[in-house]
Coordinates of C-alpha atoms in Angstrom, one line a residue:
Chain A
M1 CA 115.7 112.9 152.3
I2 CA 114.4 110.4 154.8
K3 CA 114.5 106.7 153.7
S4 CA 111.6 104.5 154.1
K5 CA 111.6 101.0 154.8
Q6 CA 110.8 100.2 151.3
D7 CA 113.6 102.3 150.1
K8 CA 116.1 100.6 152.3
R9 CA 114.7 97.2 151.0
F10 CA 115.2 98.2 147.3
E11 CA 118.8 99.4 148.3
V12 CA 119.6 96.0 149.7
F13 CA 117.9 94.3 146.9
A14 CA 120.2 96.6 144.2
S15 CA 123.3 95.9 146.1
V16 CA 122.6 92.0 146.1
V17 CA 121.9 92.0 142.3
M18 CA 125.0 94.1 141.7
V19 CA 127.2 91.9 143.8
I20 CA 126.0 88.8 141.7
V21 CA 126.7 90.7 138.5
M22 CA 130.0 91.7 139.6
F23 CA 130.7 87.9 140.4
I24 CA 129.5 86.9 136.8
I25 CA 131.8 89.6 135.2
I26 CA 134.9 88.6 137.5
F27 CA 134.5 84.8 137.5
P28 CA 135.8 84.0 133.8
F29 CA 139.0 85.9 134.7
V30 CA 139.5 83.9 138.0
L31 CA 138.8 80.8 136.1
L32 CA 141.3 81.6 133.3
F33 CA 144.0 82.7 135.9
I34 CA 143.5 79.6 138.0
S35 CA 143.8 77.2 135.1
S36 CA 147.0 78.9 134.1
I37 CA 148.5 77.6 137.3
T38 CA 146.7 74.3 137.5
E39 CA 149.0 71.3 137.0
E40 CA 148.3 69.8 133.4
K41 CA 147.2 66.4 134.6
T42 CA 144.9 67.8 137.2
L43 CA 143.4 70.0 134.4
L44 CA 143.0 67.0 132.0
I45 CA 141.7 64.6 134.4
N46 CA 139.3 66.8 136.7
G47 CA 138.8 69.7 134.2
Y48 CA 139.0 73.4 134.7
S49 CA 138.2 74.4 138.2
I50 CA 138.3 77.1 140.7
F51 CA 139.7 74.7 143.3
P52 CA 142.2 72.4 141.5
E53 CA 143.6 69.8 143.3
K54 CA 147.4 70.4 142.5
L55 CA 148.8 73.8 141.2
S56 CA 151.9 74.1 139.3
L57 CA 153.8 77.1 137.7
A58 CA 154.9 75.0 134.7
A59 CA 153.2 77.1 132.2
Y60 CA 154.9 80.2 133.3
E61 CA 158.0 78.2 133.6
Y62 CA 157.6 77.3 129.9
I63 CA 156.8 80.9 128.9
W64 CA 160.1 81.9 130.5
N65 CA 161.9 78.8 128.8
S66 CA 160.5 80.1 125.5
R67 CA 160.8 83.9 126.2
D68 CA 162.5 84.7 122.8
V69 CA 159.3 83.8 121.0
I70 CA 156.7 85.2 123.5
F71 CA 158.7 88.3 124.3
R72 CA 159.1 89.1 120.7
A73 CA 155.2 89.1 120.3
Y74 CA 154.9 91.1 123.3
A75 CA 157.4 93.7 122.2
T76 CA 155.7 93.9 118.7
T77 CA 152.3 94.5 120.5
V78 CA 153.9 97.1 122.8
G79 CA 155.7 98.9 119.9
V80 CA 152.6 98.9 117.8
T81 CA 150.6 100.2 120.4
V82 CA 152.9 103.0 121.4
I83 CA 153.6 104.0 117.9
G84 CA 150.1 103.6 116.5
T85 CA 148.6 105.5 119.5
T86 CA 150.9 108.4 119.2
L87 CA 150.3 108.6 115.5
H88 CA 146.5 108.2 115.9
V89 CA 146.3 111.1 118.5
L90 CA 148.7 113.3 116.3
L91 CA 146.6 112.6 113.1
V92 CA 143.4 113.4 115.0
A93 CA 144.6 116.5 116.8
L94 CA 146.3 117.8 113.5
V95 CA 142.9 117.7 111.6
A96 CA 140.6 118.4 114.4
Y97 CA 142.1 121.7 115.4
P98 CA 141.5 123.5 112.0
L99 CA 138.3 122.1 111.6
S100 CA 137.3 123.5 114.9
L101 CA 137.9 127.0 113.7
R102 CA 135.0 128.8 112.4
R103 CA 136.9 130.9 110.1
L104 CA 138.6 128.1 108.0
P105 CA 137.5 128.7 104.4
G106 CA 136.4 125.1 102.7
K107 CA 135.7 123.8 106.0
S108 CA 132.5 122.2 105.0
V109 CA 134.3 120.2 102.3
F110 CA 136.8 118.7 104.6
N111 CA 134.1 118.1 107.1
F112 CA 132.1 116.2 104.5
L113 CA 135.2 114.2 103.3
L114 CA 135.7 113.1 107.0
L115 CA 132.0 112.1 107.5
F116 CA 131.7 110.2 104.3
T117 CA 134.4 107.8 105.5
I118 CA 132.2 107.0 108.7
L119 CA 129.0 106.6 106.6
F120 CA 130.4 104.5 103.8
N121 CA 132.9 102.0 104.1
G122 CA 134.1 99.8 101.2
G123 CA 134.2 96.9 103.6
L124 CA 136.8 94.2 103.9
V125 CA 137.3 92.9 100.4
P126 CA 138.4 95.9 98.5
T127 CA 140.4 97.2 101.5
Y128 CA 142.3 93.9 101.6
M129 CA 142.8 93.8 97.8
I130 CA 144.2 97.3 97.7
Y131 CA 146.3 96.9 100.7
T132 CA 147.8 93.7 99.5
T133 CA 148.1 94.2 95.7
V134 CA 148.7 98.0 95.5
F135 CA 150.7 98.6 98.8
H136 CA 152.0 95.0 99.5
I137 CA 151.8 95.5 103.2
K138 CA 151.6 91.6 103.8
D139 CA 154.0 90.4 106.3
T140 CA 155.3 93.8 107.2
Y141 CA 154.8 95.7 110.5
F142 CA 152.9 98.1 108.4
A143 CA 150.1 95.7 108.3
L144 CA 149.7 96.0 111.9
L145 CA 150.0 99.6 112.1
V146 CA 148.3 101.3 109.1
P147 CA 145.0 100.0 108.6
N148 CA 143.9 101.2 112.1
L149 CA 145.7 104.5 112.1
L150 CA 142.5 106.4 111.9
F151 CA 140.3 103.4 113.2
S152 CA 137.6 105.8 113.9
S153 CA 137.1 109.2 112.2
F154 CA 134.5 109.8 115.0
N155 CA 137.4 110.8 117.1
A156 CA 138.3 113.5 115.0
I157 CA 134.8 114.7 115.1
I158 CA 134.5 114.4 118.9
V159 CA 137.8 116.3 119.2
R160 CA 136.9 118.9 116.9
T161 CA 133.5 119.5 118.9
Y162 CA 135.4 119.6 122.0
L163 CA 137.9 122.2 120.8
R164 CA 135.2 124.3 119.4
T165 CA 133.1 124.4 122.5
N166 CA 135.8 124.3 125.2
V167 CA 138.4 126.7 123.7
P168 CA 137.3 130.3 123.7
S169 CA 138.0 131.8 120.4
E170 CA 139.1 134.9 121.8
L171 CA 142.1 133.0 123.0
Y172 CA 143.2 132.3 119.4
E173 CA 142.5 135.7 118.4
S174 CA 144.7 137.5 121.0
A175 CA 147.6 135.0 120.4
K176 CA 147.1 135.8 116.5
I177 CA 147.4 139.5 117.4
D178 CA 150.6 138.7 119.4
G179 CA 151.9 137.4 116.1
A180 CA 151.8 133.8 117.1
S181 CA 152.0 131.3 114.1
E182 CA 149.2 128.8 113.5
F183 CA 151.3 126.0 114.5
R184 CA 152.3 127.8 117.7
I185 CA 148.7 128.6 118.5
F186 CA 148.1 124.7 117.9
R187 CA 151.0 123.7 120.1
E188 CA 150.4 126.2 122.9
I189 CA 146.7 126.7 123.2
A190 CA 144.8 124.0 121.4
L191 CA 147.0 120.9 122.5
P192 CA 147.2 122.0 126.3
L193 CA 143.5 123.0 126.5
G194 CA 142.4 119.9 124.8
K195 CA 144.4 117.6 126.9
P196 CA 141.5 115.7 128.5
I197 CA 140.0 114.8 125.2
F198 CA 143.3 113.9 123.9
V199 CA 143.9 111.6 126.7
T200 CA 140.5 109.9 126.2
V201 CA 141.3 109.5 122.4
A202 CA 144.7 108.0 123.2
V203 CA 143.2 105.5 125.8
F204 CA 140.9 104.0 123.1
A205 CA 143.2 104.0 120.5
G206 CA 145.8 102.2 122.8
L207 CA 143.2 99.7 123.8
N208 CA 142.3 99.2 120.0
Y209 CA 145.9 98.7 119.2
W210 CA 146.5 96.3 122.1
N211 CA 143.6 94.1 121.4
D212 CA 143.8 94.1 117.7
W213 CA 144.1 90.7 116.1
T214 CA 142.3 91.2 112.9
N215 CA 145.1 92.9 110.9
G216 CA 147.2 90.1 112.0
L217 CA 144.8 87.6 110.8
Y218 CA 144.2 89.3 107.5
Y219 CA 148.0 90.2 106.6
V220 CA 150.5 88.7 108.6
S221 CA 151.5 85.0 108.2
D222 CA 155.4 85.4 109.2
S223 CA 155.4 84.2 112.8
A224 CA 158.3 86.5 113.6
K225 CA 155.9 89.3 113.1
Y226 CA 153.1 88.1 115.5
S227 CA 151.6 90.2 118.0
I228 CA 150.6 88.7 121.3
Q229 CA 147.0 88.5 120.3
Q230 CA 147.7 86.8 117.0
M231 CA 149.9 84.3 118.9
L232 CA 146.9 83.6 121.0
N233 CA 144.7 83.3 117.9
V234 CA 147.1 80.9 116.1
M235 CA 147.5 78.8 119.4
V236 CA 143.6 78.2 119.3
K237 CA 144.3 76.1 116.2
N238 CA 147.8 75.0 116.7
I239 CA 149.3 74.3 120.0
Q240 CA 152.3 72.8 118.4
Y241 CA 153.1 76.3 117.1
L242 CA 154.4 77.3 120.6
T243 CA 155.4 74.1 121.9
Q244 CA 158.3 73.7 119.3
F245 CA 160.2 76.7 120.7
G246 CA 160.8 76.3 124.3
R247 CA 162.2 73.5 126.6
A248 CA 159.8 71.6 128.7
P249 CA 159.7 72.6 132.3
T250 CA 161.7 70.7 135.0
S251 CA 158.5 68.9 136.0
G252 CA 157.3 66.7 133.1
S253 CA 155.8 67.5 129.7
I254 CA 154.7 70.8 128.2
P255 CA 151.5 71.9 129.8
S256 CA 149.7 72.8 126.6
V257 CA 146.2 73.8 128.0
G258 CA 147.7 75.7 130.8
L259 CA 150.2 77.4 128.5
R260 CA 147.3 78.8 126.4
M261 CA 145.7 80.3 129.6
A262 CA 148.9 81.6 131.0
I263 CA 149.7 83.5 127.7
A264 CA 146.2 84.9 127.7
F265 CA 146.5 86.1 131.2
V266 CA 149.9 87.7 130.3
A267 CA 148.5 89.3 127.4
M268 CA 145.6 91.1 129.3
L269 CA 147.7 91.5 132.6
P270 CA 148.7 95.3 131.5
I271 CA 145.3 96.3 130.6
L272 CA 143.7 95.0 133.8
I273 CA 146.5 96.7 135.9
I274 CA 145.9 100.0 134.3
Y275 CA 142.2 99.7 134.0
P276 CA 141.5 101.1 137.3
F277 CA 143.4 104.3 136.5
L278 CA 141.8 104.8 133.2
T279 CA 138.2 103.8 134.1
K280 CA 137.1 107.5 134.0
Y281 CA 138.6 108.0 130.7
F282 CA 136.7 105.1 129.3
E283 CA 133.6 106.3 131.0
K284 CA 134.1 109.9 129.5
G285 CA 134.9 108.5 126.0
I286 CA 131.6 106.3 125.9
T287 CA 129.4 109.3 127.0
L288 CA 131.3 111.9 124.7
G289 CA 131.2 109.6 121.7
S290 CA 127.7 109.1 123.2
V291 CA 126.0 106.4 121.4
K292 CA 128.0 107.0 118.1
G293 CA 130.6 104.3 119.1
Chain B
M1 CA 141.7 144.9 85.5
T2 CA 142.8 146.6 88.5
R3 CA 139.2 145.9 90.1
Q4 CA 139.7 142.1 89.3
K5 CA 143.1 142.1 90.6
K6 CA 142.6 143.2 94.1
P7 CA 140.3 140.4 95.1
L8 CA 142.6 138.1 93.4
R9 CA 145.5 139.1 95.3
L10 CA 143.4 139.3 98.5
R11 CA 142.4 135.7 97.9
A12 CA 146.1 134.7 97.4
Q13 CA 146.9 136.5 100.6
R14 CA 143.9 134.7 102.3
F15 CA 144.9 131.4 101.3
K16 CA 148.7 132.0 102.3
N17 CA 147.2 132.9 105.8
Y18 CA 145.4 129.7 106.0
L19 CA 147.9 127.5 104.4
P20 CA 149.5 126.4 107.7
L21 CA 145.9 125.1 108.8
Y22 CA 145.7 123.2 105.5
L23 CA 149.0 121.5 105.9
M24 CA 148.1 120.5 109.4
M25 CA 145.1 118.4 107.9
L26 CA 147.2 117.0 105.0
P27 CA 148.3 113.9 106.8
A28 CA 144.9 112.9 107.9
F29 CA 143.4 113.3 104.7
I30 CA 146.4 111.6 102.7
Y31 CA 145.5 108.7 105.0
L32 CA 141.8 108.9 104.5
F33 CA 142.6 108.9 100.7
I34 CA 144.7 105.8 101.1
N35 CA 142.7 103.7 103.6
N36 CA 139.0 104.8 102.9
Y37 CA 138.6 106.5 99.4
L38 CA 141.1 104.4 97.3
P39 CA 139.6 101.0 98.2
L40 CA 136.2 102.3 96.9
S41 CA 137.6 101.8 93.4
G42 CA 138.2 98.1 94.5
L43 CA 134.4 97.7 94.6
V44 CA 134.5 97.0 91.0
L45 CA 135.6 93.7 91.8
A46 CA 131.8 92.9 92.6
F47 CA 131.3 93.0 88.8
K48 CA 134.5 91.1 87.8
H49 CA 135.8 87.6 87.6
Y50 CA 138.9 88.0 89.6
T51 CA 142.1 86.4 88.4
V52 CA 145.7 87.0 89.9
Q53 CA 146.9 87.8 86.5
G54 CA 144.3 90.4 85.8
G55 CA 144.5 92.1 89.1
I56 CA 141.8 94.3 90.4
W57 CA 141.2 96.5 87.2
G58 CA 142.4 94.0 84.5
S59 CA 140.1 91.0 85.3
E60 CA 137.2 90.1 83.0
N61 CA 133.9 92.0 83.5
V62 CA 131.0 89.7 84.3
G63 CA 128.2 92.3 84.9
F64 CA 125.8 91.1 87.8
Q65 CA 126.8 87.5 87.5
N66 CA 128.5 87.6 91.1
F67 CA 125.2 88.8 92.6
M68 CA 123.4 86.0 90.7
F69 CA 125.7 83.6 92.5
L70 CA 125.1 85.2 95.7
F71 CA 121.4 85.0 95.5
Q72 CA 121.5 81.6 94.3
N73 CA 123.8 80.5 97.0
K74 CA 121.6 78.3 99.4
D75 CA 123.4 79.8 102.5
T76 CA 122.6 83.3 101.6
A77 CA 119.2 83.3 103.2
L78 CA 120.5 81.8 106.4
I79 CA 123.4 84.1 106.8
L80 CA 120.8 87.1 106.5
R81 CA 118.7 85.4 109.2
N82 CA 121.6 85.1 111.4
T83 CA 123.0 88.6 110.9
L84 CA 119.8 90.4 111.3
G85 CA 118.3 88.0 113.9
Y86 CA 121.5 88.2 116.4
N87 CA 121.4 92.0 115.9
L88 CA 117.8 92.4 116.9
L89 CA 118.1 89.9 119.6
F90 CA 121.4 91.6 121.0
M91 CA 119.9 95.0 120.8
V92 CA 116.8 94.1 122.8
V93 CA 118.6 91.9 125.5
N94 CA 121.6 94.4 125.9
M95 CA 119.1 97.3 126.2
V96 CA 116.8 95.6 128.9
L97 CA 119.9 94.4 130.9
G98 CA 121.7 97.9 130.3
V99 CA 118.8 100.0 131.7
T100 CA 118.1 97.5 134.5
L101 CA 121.5 97.5 135.8
A102 CA 122.0 101.1 135.4
I103 CA 119.0 101.7 137.6
L104 CA 120.1 99.3 140.2
I105 CA 123.6 100.6 140.2
T106 CA 122.4 104.2 140.9
E107 CA 120.3 102.8 143.6
I108 CA 122.9 101.3 145.7
G109 CA 123.2 103.2 149.0
N110 CA 126.8 102.3 149.8
Q111 CA 129.0 104.7 148.0
R112 CA 132.0 102.5 147.7
L113 CA 129.9 99.5 146.4
R114 CA 128.3 101.6 143.9
K115 CA 131.6 103.0 142.5
L116 CA 133.0 99.3 142.4
A117 CA 129.8 98.0 140.7
Q118 CA 129.9 101.0 138.1
S119 CA 133.7 100.5 137.1
S120 CA 133.4 96.7 137.0
M121 CA 130.8 97.1 134.4
L122 CA 133.5 97.9 131.8
I123 CA 136.1 95.4 132.5
P124 CA 134.9 92.9 129.9
F125 CA 134.8 95.8 127.4
V126 CA 138.5 96.2 127.6
V127 CA 139.3 92.4 127.0
S128 CA 140.2 91.3 123.5
I129 CA 137.6 88.8 122.1
I130 CA 140.3 86.1 121.6
I131 CA 141.0 86.0 125.3
V132 CA 137.1 85.9 125.8
S133 CA 137.0 82.9 123.5
Y134 CA 139.7 81.3 125.7
M135 CA 137.3 82.0 128.8
V136 CA 134.4 80.5 126.9
R137 CA 136.5 77.5 125.9
A138 CA 137.2 76.8 129.8
F139 CA 133.3 76.6 130.4
L140 CA 132.6 74.6 127.0
D141 CA 135.5 72.4 126.4
P142 CA 134.1 68.9 125.5
Q143 CA 136.7 67.1 127.9
A144 CA 137.6 69.6 130.5
G145 CA 135.1 72.3 130.4
L146 CA 133.3 73.4 133.8
L147 CA 129.7 72.9 132.1
N148 CA 130.4 69.4 131.3
T149 CA 132.1 68.8 134.6
L150 CA 128.7 70.1 136.3
L151 CA 126.6 68.0 133.9
K152 CA 128.7 64.9 134.9
A153 CA 128.4 65.6 138.7
M154 CA 124.6 65.8 138.1
G155 CA 124.6 62.5 136.5
K156 CA 123.8 63.7 132.9
N157 CA 125.5 63.0 129.8
P158 CA 128.3 65.7 128.7
I159 CA 127.6 67.9 125.6
S160 CA 129.9 68.2 122.7
W161 CA 129.3 72.0 122.7
Y162 CA 131.5 73.0 119.6
D163 CA 129.6 70.6 117.6
T164 CA 125.9 71.1 118.6
S165 CA 124.2 74.0 117.1
G166 CA 121.2 74.2 119.5
P167 CA 122.6 76.1 122.5
W168 CA 124.7 78.6 120.4
P169 CA 122.2 81.2 120.1
Y170 CA 122.0 81.5 123.9
I171 CA 125.7 81.1 124.3
L172 CA 126.4 83.9 121.7
T173 CA 123.9 86.2 123.4
F174 CA 125.2 85.6 126.7
V175 CA 128.7 86.3 125.7
N176 CA 127.8 89.3 123.7
A177 CA 125.9 90.7 126.7
W178 CA 128.6 89.8 129.1
K179 CA 131.1 91.9 127.0
G180 CA 128.8 94.6 125.7
V181 CA 126.2 95.5 128.5
G182 CA 128.7 97.8 130.2
Y183 CA 128.8 100.1 127.3
G184 CA 125.2 101.0 127.3
C185 CA 125.1 100.7 130.9
I186 CA 127.5 103.6 131.5
L187 CA 125.4 105.7 129.0
Y188 CA 122.3 105.1 130.8
I189 CA 123.9 105.9 134.2
S190 CA 125.1 109.2 132.9
S191 CA 121.6 109.9 131.8
I192 CA 120.0 109.0 135.1
M193 CA 122.7 111.2 136.8
G194 CA 121.5 114.0 134.7
I195 CA 118.0 113.9 136.1
D196 CA 117.0 116.8 138.5
P197 CA 117.0 115.2 142.1
T198 CA 114.4 117.5 143.2
L199 CA 111.8 115.5 140.9
Y200 CA 112.4 112.6 142.9
E201 CA 111.9 114.6 146.1
A202 CA 108.7 115.9 145.1
A203 CA 107.4 112.7 144.0
R204 CA 108.4 111.0 147.4
L205 CA 106.8 114.0 149.2
S206 CA 103.4 113.2 147.3
G207 CA 103.8 109.6 148.4
A208 CA 105.3 107.9 145.4
S209 CA 106.9 104.5 145.9
K210 CA 110.3 103.7 144.7
L211 CA 109.0 101.6 141.9
Q212 CA 106.6 104.5 140.9
T213 CA 109.6 106.9 140.8
I214 CA 111.5 104.6 138.7
R215 CA 108.4 103.9 136.2
Y216 CA 107.3 107.7 136.1
I217 CA 110.6 109.6 136.3
T218 CA 113.6 107.5 135.5
L219 CA 112.3 105.5 132.6
P220 CA 110.8 108.5 130.7
F221 CA 114.1 110.4 131.1
L222 CA 116.0 107.4 129.7
K223 CA 113.6 107.0 126.6
P224 CA 115.6 109.4 124.4
T225 CA 119.0 107.7 125.0
V226 CA 117.4 104.3 124.5
I227 CA 115.8 105.3 121.4
T228 CA 118.9 106.8 119.9
L229 CA 121.1 104.0 120.7
L230 CA 118.4 101.5 119.1
L231 CA 118.1 103.5 115.9
L232 CA 121.9 103.8 115.6
N233 CA 122.3 100.1 116.2
L234 CA 119.4 99.5 113.5
G235 CA 121.6 101.5 111.1
R236 CA 124.3 98.9 111.6
I237 CA 122.0 95.9 111.5
F238 CA 123.9 94.3 108.5
N239 CA 127.1 94.6 110.2
S240 CA 127.9 91.8 112.7
D241 CA 130.6 91.7 115.4
F242 CA 133.3 89.5 113.4
G243 CA 135.3 88.5 116.4
L244 CA 132.2 87.3 118.4
F245 CA 131.1 85.1 115.6
F246 CA 134.5 83.9 114.2
Q247 CA 136.5 83.7 117.6
V248 CA 134.0 82.5 120.2
P249 CA 132.7 79.4 118.1
Q250 CA 136.4 78.8 117.4
N251 CA 135.7 78.3 113.6
S252 CA 133.9 75.2 114.2
G253 CA 132.3 73.9 111.1
L254 CA 129.4 71.8 112.4
I255 CA 127.6 74.8 114.1
M256 CA 128.1 77.1 111.1
D257 CA 124.2 77.3 110.5
V258 CA 123.9 79.3 113.7
T259 CA 127.2 81.0 113.7
Q260 CA 127.7 82.3 110.1
T261 CA 127.1 85.9 109.7
L262 CA 127.8 88.2 106.7
D263 CA 131.1 89.2 108.1
T264 CA 132.4 85.6 108.7
F265 CA 131.1 84.8 105.3
I266 CA 133.0 87.6 103.8
Y267 CA 136.1 86.7 105.5
R268 CA 135.9 83.1 104.6
G269 CA 135.0 83.9 101.0
L270 CA 138.0 86.4 101.0
I271 CA 140.7 83.8 101.8
S272 CA 139.4 81.2 99.5
L273 CA 140.2 82.7 96.1
P274 CA 137.6 81.1 93.7
N275 CA 134.9 82.8 95.8
I276 CA 136.1 86.4 95.7
G277 CA 133.7 87.8 93.1
M278 CA 130.7 86.7 95.0
T279 CA 132.3 87.8 98.4
A280 CA 132.9 91.2 96.8
A281 CA 129.2 91.3 95.9
A282 CA 128.3 90.6 99.3
S283 CA 130.6 93.2 100.6
L284 CA 129.4 95.8 98.2
L285 CA 125.8 95.1 99.1
Q286 CA 126.6 95.2 102.9
S287 CA 128.2 98.7 102.3
C288 CA 125.4 100.1 100.2
I289 CA 122.5 98.8 102.3
G290 CA 124.5 100.0 105.5
F291 CA 125.1 103.4 104.0
M292 CA 121.4 103.7 103.3
L293 CA 120.3 102.7 106.7
V294 CA 122.7 104.7 108.4
I295 CA 121.4 107.8 106.4
A296 CA 117.7 106.7 107.2
F297 CA 118.1 106.2 110.9
N298 CA 120.2 109.2 111.3
A299 CA 117.4 111.3 109.9
L300 CA 115.1 109.7 112.5
T301 CA 117.6 110.4 115.3
R302 CA 117.9 114.0 114.2
K303 CA 114.1 114.3 114.7
M304 CA 114.2 112.7 118.0
S305 CA 117.3 114.5 119.5
R306 CA 119.4 116.7 117.4
E307 CA 122.5 116.3 119.5
N308 CA 122.8 112.5 119.2
A309 CA 122.5 112.4 115.3
I310 CA 125.8 111.6 113.6
F311 CA 125.3 114.7 111.4

């Protein structure tokens, strides 16, 4: 198609606007990083700035000095994310595969039981009361893991639909005729053929666990079990929480403001690093889950 | 006898055949029972005067007293206004921005810039709201924040942002858009990519301008996606983003009149034991109204576009 002058002008306009939008998106990240490497005094006197007078790695030095505490929280987040994501994908796959089969008797009952949890939610109060008074998960690692295990039953429905439309039922039938067990069919046909959707679900589950701070807020007050997000949450109110653990950096006092920013930066760094590789899964997940969230 | 026996045995055989499939589903349904169905029994708390000794089921029944307290509470109207008002505001702002940005992104000529713009849209989506609240603090900190530095540079008085209600509706709308526009935008982009390109070519040949093609081809094609997204959001209008309203204002008491929503109210009630009955009542109302709205708007969605409905 031949582009008219007007088209060209519109393209330039679109590009300029989007460059500005990208700047608005990126700027807070840059500000956060720069303030984590700004010298504390400069930060307090001149304020947050993209071009600080004096840089300093004191915040990162302090992180290193109090690494027992921070790495512990980091390890908690990594552990919970890995275990939680694995269990989530497993639960979703195991429930979605049978529901994707047209022949399963009683399917509509199970479908309803699944769907109902999306439509009606008891809400925070009863959930909190049951978890704390019946299951006593307060201050245990279960508190970080269990309440989000099936954080979205939609994932099960999305996977079910995907398997139903993308795996030809002839494949299952011929495997059955060859005498394969249901578990074998699941493992050797449904899992490999559903791989793209399982990766997408895993990406969203992983993000959900990595960024989760609510379960920590509700159920965990033992600082030894803090996740990195909860550590950040506690530090908003109480910077002393962290400054009691490490030794002050060689150059002067504890950089309290810079330290918060440094930990925030360290907490989101893994996500920012892997984001470019996972963009297509995020986009896919959004369009597949469509507007259902 | 023999006639009845056969189907019974057949049925048993059938069940045995499907048993592995039921076993596969068992873990998920046990989990849903614990996490979703069992807590429903806790909803009775809305009708009880909760005491630690009495527990969930042993506490004294008080009928609708908790609901009476809730409706007499002077903050309830404010909380409802905030919850509904912000949701409506966010819906409109994010829709307008999302559609505009999606159209602009698809119009960028340079392939690499276009891809870059599209993938940057979701970066705020993957960051936790706690980190977002740290970023907001860098702008709004009363002493060192970037905005006050700018105000001072312009010779104006700095503002104590976390103690001043006035700007917060704007701040929250901006933060919510910054974090959330990308989600809708990606949806709109994928709808636009699905439009048959020959439509545009035909329009251009008959002399339509760029703006006309957007007005008469792109926008009408986006309409179903926009409407379904709006309907589904309307179904959740009594639910607010807890993180946004709790973390971003940093729990500041002085601006609560414009930052308190149902979800922050329920959380704050939950951690202060005397209010648990009233909180449970609010929580139950939120669940029930939410349920009815989701059902109603889902029915509407089904009419609009079958494949976008939840069920």
